[in-house]
CSV table of C-alpha atoms in Angstrom, one decimal:
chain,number,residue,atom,x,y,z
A,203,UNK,CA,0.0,0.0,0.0
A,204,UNK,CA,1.1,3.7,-1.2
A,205,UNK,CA,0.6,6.4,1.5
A,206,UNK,CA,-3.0,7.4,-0.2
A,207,UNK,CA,-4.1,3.9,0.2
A,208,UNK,CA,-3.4,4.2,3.6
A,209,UNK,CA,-5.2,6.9,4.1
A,210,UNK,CA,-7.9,6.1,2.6
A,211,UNK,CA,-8.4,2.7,4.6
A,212,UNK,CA,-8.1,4.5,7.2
A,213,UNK,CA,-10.9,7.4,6.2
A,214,UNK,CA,-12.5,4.1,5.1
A,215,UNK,CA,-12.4,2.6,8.4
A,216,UNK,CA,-13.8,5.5,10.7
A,217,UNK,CA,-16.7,5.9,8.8
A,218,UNK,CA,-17.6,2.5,8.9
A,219,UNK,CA,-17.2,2.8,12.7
A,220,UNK,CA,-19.3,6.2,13.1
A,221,UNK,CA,-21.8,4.4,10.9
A,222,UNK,CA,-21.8,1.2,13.7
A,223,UNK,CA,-21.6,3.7,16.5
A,224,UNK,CA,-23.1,6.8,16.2
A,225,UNK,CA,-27.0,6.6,15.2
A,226,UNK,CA,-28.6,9.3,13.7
A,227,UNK,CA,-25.2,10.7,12.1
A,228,UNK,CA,-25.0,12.7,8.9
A,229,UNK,CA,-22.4,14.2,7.0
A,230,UNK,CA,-21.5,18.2,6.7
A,231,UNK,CA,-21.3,19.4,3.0
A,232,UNK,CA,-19.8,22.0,2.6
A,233,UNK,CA,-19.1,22.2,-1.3
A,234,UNK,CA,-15.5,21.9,-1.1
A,235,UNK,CA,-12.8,19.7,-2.1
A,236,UNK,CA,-12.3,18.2,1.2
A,237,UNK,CA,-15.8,17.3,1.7
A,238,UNK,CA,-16.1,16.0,-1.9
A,239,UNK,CA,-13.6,13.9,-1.2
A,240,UNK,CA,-15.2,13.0,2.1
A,241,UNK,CA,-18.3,11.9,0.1
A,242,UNK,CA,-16.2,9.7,-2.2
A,243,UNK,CA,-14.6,8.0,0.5
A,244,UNK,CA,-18.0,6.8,2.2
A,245,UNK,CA,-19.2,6.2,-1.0
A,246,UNK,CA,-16.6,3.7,-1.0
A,247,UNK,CA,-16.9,2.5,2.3
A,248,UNK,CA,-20.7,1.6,1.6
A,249,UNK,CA,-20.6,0.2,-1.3
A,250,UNK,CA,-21.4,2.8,-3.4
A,251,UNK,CA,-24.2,4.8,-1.9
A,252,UNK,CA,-24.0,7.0,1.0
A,253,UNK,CA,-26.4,5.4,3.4
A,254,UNK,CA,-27.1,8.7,5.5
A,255,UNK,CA,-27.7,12.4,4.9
A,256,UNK,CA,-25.6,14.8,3.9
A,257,UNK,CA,-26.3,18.6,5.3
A,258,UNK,CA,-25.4,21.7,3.5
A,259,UNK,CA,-25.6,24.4,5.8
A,260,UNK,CA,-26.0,27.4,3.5
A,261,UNK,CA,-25.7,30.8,4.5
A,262,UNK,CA,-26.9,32.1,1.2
A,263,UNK,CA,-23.7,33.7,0.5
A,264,UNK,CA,-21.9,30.6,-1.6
A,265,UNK,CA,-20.9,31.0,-5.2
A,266,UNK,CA,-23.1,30.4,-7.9
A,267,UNK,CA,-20.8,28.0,-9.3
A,268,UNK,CA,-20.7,26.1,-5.6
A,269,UNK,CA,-25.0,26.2,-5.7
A,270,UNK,CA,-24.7,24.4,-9.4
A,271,UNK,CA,-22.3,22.2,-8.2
A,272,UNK,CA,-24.7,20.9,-5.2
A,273,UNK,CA,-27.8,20.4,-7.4
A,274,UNK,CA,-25.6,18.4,-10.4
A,275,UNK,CA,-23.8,15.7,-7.6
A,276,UNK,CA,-26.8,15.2,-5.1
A,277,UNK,CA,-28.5,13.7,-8.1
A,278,UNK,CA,-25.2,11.8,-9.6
A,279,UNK,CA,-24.4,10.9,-6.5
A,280,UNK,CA,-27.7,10.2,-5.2
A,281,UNK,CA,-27.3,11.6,-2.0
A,282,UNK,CA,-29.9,12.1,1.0
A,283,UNK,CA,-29.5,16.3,1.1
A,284,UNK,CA,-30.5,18.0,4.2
A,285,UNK,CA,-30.4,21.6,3.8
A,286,UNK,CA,-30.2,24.6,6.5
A,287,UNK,CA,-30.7,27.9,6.7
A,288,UNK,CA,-28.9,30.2,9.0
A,289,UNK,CA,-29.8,32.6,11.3
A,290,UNK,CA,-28.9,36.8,10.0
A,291,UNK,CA,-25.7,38.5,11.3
A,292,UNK,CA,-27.1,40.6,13.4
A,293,UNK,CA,-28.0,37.6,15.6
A,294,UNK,CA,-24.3,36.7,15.8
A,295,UNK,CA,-22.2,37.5,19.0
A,296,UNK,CA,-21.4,41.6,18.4
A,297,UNK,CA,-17.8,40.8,19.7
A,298,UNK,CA,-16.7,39.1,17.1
A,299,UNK,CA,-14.3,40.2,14.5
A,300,UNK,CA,-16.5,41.4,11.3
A,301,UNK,CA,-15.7,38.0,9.1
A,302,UNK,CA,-15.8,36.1,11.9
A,303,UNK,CA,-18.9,37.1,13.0
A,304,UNK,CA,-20.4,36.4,9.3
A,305,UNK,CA,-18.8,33.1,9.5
A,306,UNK,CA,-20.4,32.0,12.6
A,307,UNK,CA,-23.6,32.3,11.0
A,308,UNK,CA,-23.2,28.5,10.4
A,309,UNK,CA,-21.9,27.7,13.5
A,310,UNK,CA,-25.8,28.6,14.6
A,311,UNK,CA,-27.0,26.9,11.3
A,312,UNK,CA,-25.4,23.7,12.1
A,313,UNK,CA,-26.6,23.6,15.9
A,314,UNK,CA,-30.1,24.6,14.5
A,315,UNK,CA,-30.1,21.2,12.3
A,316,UNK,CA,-28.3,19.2,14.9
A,317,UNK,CA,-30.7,19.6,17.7
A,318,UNK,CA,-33.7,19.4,14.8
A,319,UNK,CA,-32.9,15.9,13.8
A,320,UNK,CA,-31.1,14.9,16.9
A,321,UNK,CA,-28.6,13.6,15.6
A,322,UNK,CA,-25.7,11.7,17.7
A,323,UNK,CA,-22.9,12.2,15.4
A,324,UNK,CA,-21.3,14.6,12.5
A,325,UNK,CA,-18.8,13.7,10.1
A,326,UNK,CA,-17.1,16.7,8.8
A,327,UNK,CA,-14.1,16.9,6.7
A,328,UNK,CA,-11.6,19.0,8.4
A,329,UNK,CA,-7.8,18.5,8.5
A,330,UNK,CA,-4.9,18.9,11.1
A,331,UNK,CA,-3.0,20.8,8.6
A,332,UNK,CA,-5.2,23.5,8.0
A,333,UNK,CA,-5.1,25.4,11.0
A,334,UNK,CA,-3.8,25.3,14.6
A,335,UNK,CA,-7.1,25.1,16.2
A,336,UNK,CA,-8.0,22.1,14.5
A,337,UNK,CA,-4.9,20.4,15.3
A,338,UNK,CA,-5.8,20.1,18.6
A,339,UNK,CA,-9.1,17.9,17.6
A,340,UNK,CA,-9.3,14.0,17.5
A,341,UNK,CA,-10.6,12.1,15.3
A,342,UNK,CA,-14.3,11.1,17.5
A,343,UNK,CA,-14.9,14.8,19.3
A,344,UNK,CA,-17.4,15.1,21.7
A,345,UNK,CA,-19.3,18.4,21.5
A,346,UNK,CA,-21.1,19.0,25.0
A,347,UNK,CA,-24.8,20.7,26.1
A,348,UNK,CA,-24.9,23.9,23.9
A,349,UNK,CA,-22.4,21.7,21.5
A,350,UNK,CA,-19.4,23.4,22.8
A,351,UNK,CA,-15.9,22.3,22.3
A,352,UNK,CA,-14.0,21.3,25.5
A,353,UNK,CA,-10.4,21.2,23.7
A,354,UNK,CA,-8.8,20.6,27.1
A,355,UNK,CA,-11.1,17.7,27.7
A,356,UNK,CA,-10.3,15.4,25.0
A,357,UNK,CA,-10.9,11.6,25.0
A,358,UNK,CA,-7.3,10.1,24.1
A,359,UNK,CA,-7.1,7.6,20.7
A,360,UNK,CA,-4.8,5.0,21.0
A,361,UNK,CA,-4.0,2.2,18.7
A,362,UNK,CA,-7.3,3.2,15.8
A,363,UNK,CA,-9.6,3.2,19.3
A,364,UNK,CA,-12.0,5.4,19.6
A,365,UNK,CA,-14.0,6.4,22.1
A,366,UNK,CA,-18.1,7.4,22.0
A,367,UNK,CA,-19.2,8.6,25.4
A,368,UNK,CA,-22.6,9.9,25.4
A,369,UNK,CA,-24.8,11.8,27.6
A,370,UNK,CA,-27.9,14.1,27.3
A,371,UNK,CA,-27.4,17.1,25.0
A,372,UNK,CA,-24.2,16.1,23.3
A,373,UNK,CA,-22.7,14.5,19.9
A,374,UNK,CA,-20.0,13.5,18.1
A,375,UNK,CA,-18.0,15.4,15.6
A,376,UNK,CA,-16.2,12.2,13.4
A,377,UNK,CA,-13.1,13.8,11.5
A,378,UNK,CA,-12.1,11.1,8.9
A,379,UNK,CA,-9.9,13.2,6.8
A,380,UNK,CA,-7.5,14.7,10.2
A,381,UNK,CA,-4.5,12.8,8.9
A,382,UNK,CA,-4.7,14.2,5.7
A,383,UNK,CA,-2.8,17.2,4.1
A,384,UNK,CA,-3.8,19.4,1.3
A,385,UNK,CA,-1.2,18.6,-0.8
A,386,UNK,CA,-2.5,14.1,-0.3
A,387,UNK,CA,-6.1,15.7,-1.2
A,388,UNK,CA,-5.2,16.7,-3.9
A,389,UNK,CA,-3.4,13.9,-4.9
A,390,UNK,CA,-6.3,11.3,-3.9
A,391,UNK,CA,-8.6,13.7,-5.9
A,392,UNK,CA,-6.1,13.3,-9.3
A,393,UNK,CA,-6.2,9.4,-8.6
A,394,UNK,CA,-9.5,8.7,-8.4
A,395,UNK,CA,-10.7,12.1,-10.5
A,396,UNK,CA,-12.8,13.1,-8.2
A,397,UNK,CA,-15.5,16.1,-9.5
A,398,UNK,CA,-14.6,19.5,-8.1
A,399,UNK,CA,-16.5,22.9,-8.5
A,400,UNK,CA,-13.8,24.6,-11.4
A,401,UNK,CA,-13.0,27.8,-8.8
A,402,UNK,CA,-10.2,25.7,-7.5
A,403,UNK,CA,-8.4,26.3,-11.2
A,404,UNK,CA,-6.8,29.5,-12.5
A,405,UNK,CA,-8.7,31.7,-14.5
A,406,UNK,CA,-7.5,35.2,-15.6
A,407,UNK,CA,-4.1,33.9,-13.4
A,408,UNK,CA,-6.2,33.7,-10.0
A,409,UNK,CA,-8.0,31.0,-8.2
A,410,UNK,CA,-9.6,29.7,-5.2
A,411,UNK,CA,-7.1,27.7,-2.8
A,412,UNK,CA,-10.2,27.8,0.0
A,413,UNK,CA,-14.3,28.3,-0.7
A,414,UNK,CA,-16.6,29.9,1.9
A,415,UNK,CA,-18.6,32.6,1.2
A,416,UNK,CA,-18.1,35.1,-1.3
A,417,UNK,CA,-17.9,38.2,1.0
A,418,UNK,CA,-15.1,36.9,3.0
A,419,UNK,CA,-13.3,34.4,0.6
A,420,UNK,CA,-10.3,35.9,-1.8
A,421,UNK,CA,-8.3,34.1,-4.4
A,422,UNK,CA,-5.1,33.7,-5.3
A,423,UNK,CA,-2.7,34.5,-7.7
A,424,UNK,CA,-1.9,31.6,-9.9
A,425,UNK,CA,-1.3,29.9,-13.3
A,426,UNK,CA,-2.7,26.4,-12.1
A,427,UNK,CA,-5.3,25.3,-14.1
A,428,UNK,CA,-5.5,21.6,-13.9
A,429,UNK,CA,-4.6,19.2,-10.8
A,430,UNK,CA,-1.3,18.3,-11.6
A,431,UNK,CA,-0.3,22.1,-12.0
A,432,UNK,CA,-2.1,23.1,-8.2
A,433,UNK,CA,-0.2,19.7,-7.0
A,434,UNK,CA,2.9,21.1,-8.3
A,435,UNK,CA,2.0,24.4,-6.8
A,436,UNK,CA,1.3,23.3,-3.8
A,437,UNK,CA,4.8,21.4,-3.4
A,438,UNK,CA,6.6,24.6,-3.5
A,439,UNK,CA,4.2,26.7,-1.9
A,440,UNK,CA,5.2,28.7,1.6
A,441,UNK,CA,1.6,30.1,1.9
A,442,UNK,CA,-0.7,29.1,3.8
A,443,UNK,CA,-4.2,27.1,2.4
A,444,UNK,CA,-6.6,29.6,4.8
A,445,UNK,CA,-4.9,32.8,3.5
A,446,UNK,CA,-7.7,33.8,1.5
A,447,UNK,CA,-10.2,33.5,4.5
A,448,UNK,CA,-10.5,36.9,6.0
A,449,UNK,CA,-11.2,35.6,9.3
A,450,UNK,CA,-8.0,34.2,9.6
A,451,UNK,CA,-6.2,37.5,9.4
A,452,UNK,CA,-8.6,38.8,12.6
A,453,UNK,CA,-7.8,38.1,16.1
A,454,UNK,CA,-5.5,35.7,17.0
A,455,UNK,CA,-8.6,33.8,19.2
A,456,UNK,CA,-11.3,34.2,16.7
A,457,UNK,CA,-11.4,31.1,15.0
A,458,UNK,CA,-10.7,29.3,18.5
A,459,UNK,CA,-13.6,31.3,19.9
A,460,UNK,CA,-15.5,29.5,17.1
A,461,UNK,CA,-14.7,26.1,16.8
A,462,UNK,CA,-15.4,25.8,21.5
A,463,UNK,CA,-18.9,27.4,20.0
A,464,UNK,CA,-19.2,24.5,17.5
A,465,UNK,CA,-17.9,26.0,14.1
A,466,UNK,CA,-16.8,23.2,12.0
């Protein structure tokens, strides 16, 4: 086995054991790359068909491309769609940075379709590479009353074993993709040619290294228009994936604030 079959076994095998533990779960859609890759990989894990939802939390601020993209592969991919809406800004905690504070939009979306379908666990496809937040996170994360984050209560994972505890109020966040870096996504994505919406490539020398919403999302400049081009980008590359997110150039606690409040 290569290092991307080894990753994705072992994507291959969490799922299959948030599926035997966790019951109602669903999967978070967000659009991107690492979530389509995310629905690929329990694709494969279940024989070719997802056998729960997928939830797109939309804070009607995506691209039209992203929208297009979402209405094509729920049908190709016959997928179970949940959609949610999420609550205006002006409902948002007034002390958070201005991008932040649009961004945790979702984070009241998502709690909003959580406690609505009560569901036990959430797969969503974030990485340990991406940010240092999320490298605190395990791969089965327990989200408390209010789904808050505890980060310095977190169950240890030894040896593939993960731990479920349950109580009252709570759920599980299931990370599959943790292990993973940008540059293996892309690499699993060229390997199995895995759709993508087309923001991610070059056009007029710029082009989408991140998606989230439009008001808060930049691009980058670049000449790579096909996967092997961003994969050779990416090899050389001293930026980092998130620099395009305006809330990562805010406060140094804002995205922490976030993810303890259940942002993804």
């Amino acid at each position: 086995m290569d290092d991307l079959d080894q990753l994705e076994a072992q994507s291959i095998f969490i799922l299959r054991e948030a599926y035997r533990k966790l019951r109602p779960l669903a999967l978070l859609w967000s659009l991107g790359k690492d979530s389509n890759v995310m629905v690929w990989l329990a694709r494969k894990a279940f024989m070719g068909r997802v056998p729960f939802p997928v939830m797109h939390v939309d804070t009607g601020k995506k691209f039209p491309e992203m929208y297009a993209f979402r209405d094509e592969y729920t049908k190709k991919w016959d997928l179970d769609l949940i959609l949610g809406d999420c609550p205006p800004v002006e409902e948002i905690d007034p002390s958070l940075p201005p991008a932040a504070r649009s961004a945790a939009r979702k984070t009241a979306g998502l709690a909003a379709l959580i406690d609505q379908h009560k569901f036990r666990g959430v797969i969503a496809g974030i990485r340990r590479d991406e940010q240092a937040t999320r490298a605190k996170e395990r791969v089965f994360s327990p989200r408390g009353a209010g789904h808050r984050w505890d980060v310095r209560n977190q169950p240890p994972e030894f040896w593939d074993q993960y731990a479920t505890p349950y109580e009252d109020g709570m759920h599980i966040r299931v990370h599959p993709l943790l292990a993973w870096r940008e540059v293996d996504i892309w690499r699993y994505i060229e390997r199995e040619n895995i759709p993508l919406v087309d923001l991610y490539f070059s056009k007029n020398g710029q082009r989408y290294r991140s998606l989230g919403d439009q008001d808060i999302t930049s691009p980058i400049d670049s000449n790579a228009s096909t996967v092997a081009e961003v994969i050779a980008e990416l090899e050389i590359s001293k930026t980092s994936e998130r620099a395009g997110r305006a809330m990562d150039h805010e406060s140094e606690d804002a995205f922490e604030r976030l993810r303890v409040a259940g942002y993804l």
